[in-house]
Amino acid sequence: MTSSYNEWLVALSVVIAFIASFTTLSLADRIHNTTGKTSNIWLVGGAFSMGIGIWSMHFIGMLAFHLPIPIAYDPALTIISVLPAILTSGIALSTIRSGRADTITLVGAGAVMGIGIAAMHYTGMAAMRMFPAIYYEPILFSLSILIAIGASIAALEIAFRLKKKQYSSYLLAKKIGGALILGAAIAGMHYTGMAAAHFAEGSVCLAAPQGIEPGLLASLIGAGSIVILTMAIMVSVYDARLAEQNALMVRKLREANKELNERAQNLADGITAELLAGGEKDRLLATVVEQSSDAIITCNMDNLITSWNNAAEKMFGYDDHEIMGTSIDRILKLPAGPEGHTSISSISNPDASYEALGKRRDGDYINISISSSSLFNDRNNPVGLISIIRDVTLTKRTEQRLQQASVVFDSTSEGVLITDENSIIIAVNSAFKTITGYSEDESIGQSAGFTKSGIHDTDFYRAMWKAIEKTGHWQGEIIDRRKNGETYPKWLSISEVRNNKDAITNYVGVFNDITQLKEAQNRLQHMAQHDFLTDLPNRFLFEDRLEHAINRAKRNRTLVALLFLDLDRFKNINDSLGHIVGDHLLIEVAHRIQSLVREEDTLARLGGDEFTIILESITEQRQAAVIAEKIIENMKLPIPVDGHELFVTCSIGISTYPQDGEEQSQLIKNADAAMYKAKEDGRNKFRFYSSELSSRLYRRFELEGELRRALERNQFSLHYQPQVSGQDERIIGAEALIRWTHPEKGLIPPGEFLSIADESGLLSTLEAWIIDDACRQLKEWKEQKLPPIKLAVNLSSELISYHDIANRVSAALEREQLSSAALQFEITETNLVEHTELLISNLKALKDLGISIAIDDFGTGYSSMAYLKRFAVSKLKIDQSFVRDIAIDPNDKAIVKAVILMGHSLGLSITAEGVETEEQKVYLTEQGCDELQGYLFSKALPADQFAQLLSANRKAG
């Protein structure tokens, strides 16, 4: 649809744009140069005047627009379109009043202002209720908004550059030039926006006609706007003129005061002539002296005061009748003269200025400045002195405070910088130079942000300045950059300084380099989150990382595996070699495991010999099994620690998210249960968690608690299984086997509670009780006159590794008055493989007591000939797994035969366990087996039943 413009109305809109721009710059000047309520009144009135002007230009420009159809405007929307113009004007003037002219402020405020102007324009366009709706060409639409923003930024920039405190022709010319630029930009935005509008062929206007011809309406609006804007300009010019006149009056008063001071200062040069002139001139000079703000005193050659003006009376507190004729020394404390007198006449050069102390009537001292001149008579002979005295106490105190402040400013360890109201540095102290590396010359004149590190984003600084504008203060941690490029943390405090008109004059920044503090905090945090021994994450950090790993797995739909790792029989190493060796072993184990996991995985030490591994971002459980296998295989290699080659194995339990739990506590508990299952299955293994482990773990913990109470409540007893001679089946010994009779659960098999006792550290306590009770029982049988037998007691390597085991056994034998030959200690082949130096030493000590040592379960371990010789073994016990199928399995026959031959060749006796059939007995006796033990002869019996069996066996023999 073809459109056109009324050229006269277009010209009128441009004129109003110019007048509105000029008004804006004039009002901005008044807002900046006034304070308090006056500034607020200018701000509100300016926002209204400026908004009406911009809106008028816009609406007249729309009325200048013609289409080949009637055009009307919705009254409500037309009125509403005024609001963005007034609001935008208020934002612009508030920004100018704030005094901040940095780039961020200009661009931000200009963007808001430009968008507001665009909102006004397009709200006005929306008032043309057209059908079909007006379509806007995107490029021109965007360009009109950019022009509005650009015009707004330019307006703010020009307003800041025109901020003056007095009126001048040069300033007026700059305002007119700026108004022309802004008016053209605002008009350009409007007509670019109009050019962006497209009206479809056949469009109709839905709004009700205004009932007034567009040209007349535009003329009325234009005239009204020009009146409002002209009144605003006149008022601002009048206010500026008035402010200029006030400033001129103040300046003249200052000049007059200065002239008066000069006249008072020069009074001393002509006072003598004036005094001699007499007449009217004397009265005039007397009036001047009395009205002077400085004390004027004369004295004769004897230092006696001869005249005293009103200012002297106020300064020193004496009336003239009290002071006249008294010595000048009464009110002055001056340097000593040649004869020791402290008087004006003793000053070597009286025609000079001096500083001294004045003494008031109330006893207080004041700082004074004295200008003295000689008085001469008509024969040009000196007759006294005239002194002009000024109270400089306040000046001296101010100088002292400034000097103290200067010393503090330059000697404080905190960096200090002072800027002007535009954040341009005007002063820095020595600490600033030391911390940043920038000299004073390199810093002054720079923006306060020239040391920015680039780490903080614009939102950080925007929030900081918002806090300063709101409260006048901000403090916080910030990262800056030194001159050498190094970044460092500092604690910065920024405060604004305002004058008596509440206008910002300066900003003061005080900061500390907190690099060392942050390093100390990081060290403390590291210590709080890491194990002190291995430097691995501790329980606190482990649980935090496990929580994060679970959350990531939820988002990424992946798995998390938790490996709970416990070293097998680590307590033996601590007890035998000491905690220092144990600690070093833990460190080496940590290093070894760390080398086997990925960098993104977490290895942590929870305490003691317990480690955990968090495997993140895995897709199947097999990946966790691979890691567990690698750890177990790697642990088979010897670990050199403090001159020892140690062997240590581990048991690993594995739980996975989400199969085995969706909370970290569930995963930890289930991995722990799986680890105990690995130990129950023989250690040196890994096991995955399964649901039935929970009930087993609960029973295990329940049994552990009851096991501790059982020791206190004497619920244990010993049963005895006979060992018979291979030649005549006569009972020659017995093996003591522990039994637990629970008051509610009945007899609990040793297989259920011995492993729990081992893991919970109770096994050695149980075994010590077994030794004591076995010795007690041997004594009882001895008193019953039963045949003497050798009683075998099973001991773990843990108990044998106790440093005082030999003394404890010797004490038990002595207490029961038994021979050491009555006891035999059995130790498993596996425990011998894990031997330590202390275990070897204690076995030798027991052997020296006369106690025989037997190797139990022989053939199931490494069957090394070396340790048979080294440990001074007396007997080998063939494990029942070889005896069970001896009648049908040729391999078992061969193994048994070889063990018997080897043992006999080393001078050892041989005992076969698990003999249950005649065929087994026949083969063993044919091979020369020395002793037999098993159900064929008897199961393990309580003490009284064994005593009956032993007694019957003696009678049968």
Tab-separated table of C-alpha atoms in Angstrom, residues 16 53 56 58 61 86 143 156 195 206 273 294 307-309 318 331 497 500 525 528 576 658 679 713 730 799 926 928:
chain	number	residue	atom	x	y	z
A	16	ILE	CA	10.832	19.198	18.421
A	53	GLY	CA	9.232	16.077	24.177
A	56	SER	CA	5.582	14.572	20.914
A	58	HIS	CA	7.209	10.629	17.733
A	61	GLY	CA	5.943	12.089	13.013
A	86	ILE	CA	9.005	9.354	30.666
A	143	LEU	CA	18.232	-1.093	12.713
A	156	LEU	CA	24.691	10.071	27.872
A	195	ALA	CA	10.104	2.655	7.034
A	206	LEU	CA	-10.138	-0.469	13.228
A	273	ALA	CA	52.902	56.669	61.031
A	294	ASP	CA	43.890	38.810	64.132
A	307	SER	CA	47.771	48.125	73.369
A	308	TRP	CA	45.397	45.182	73.027
A	309	ASN	CA	42.579	44.758	70.486
A	318	TYR	CA	42.123	38.756	79.111
A	331	ILE	CA	50.772	35.231	77.157
A	497	VAL	CA	33.842	9.193	49.775
A	500	ASN	CA	29.183	17.906	52.127
A	525	GLN	CA	41.307	-28.447	53.809
A	528	ALA	CA	40.800	-32.477	56.695
A	576	SER	CA	55.099	-58.875	65.150
A	658	PRO	CA	22.051	-49.006	40.993
A	679	LYS	CA	37.201	-63.701	53.660
A	713	ARG	CA	29.756	-65.708	80.486
A	730	ARG	CA	46.240	-97.373	72.138
A	799	LEU	CA	48.933	-65.833	69.036
A	926	GLU	CA	50.925	-100.615	56.206
A	928	GLY	CA	54.039	-96.957	58.727
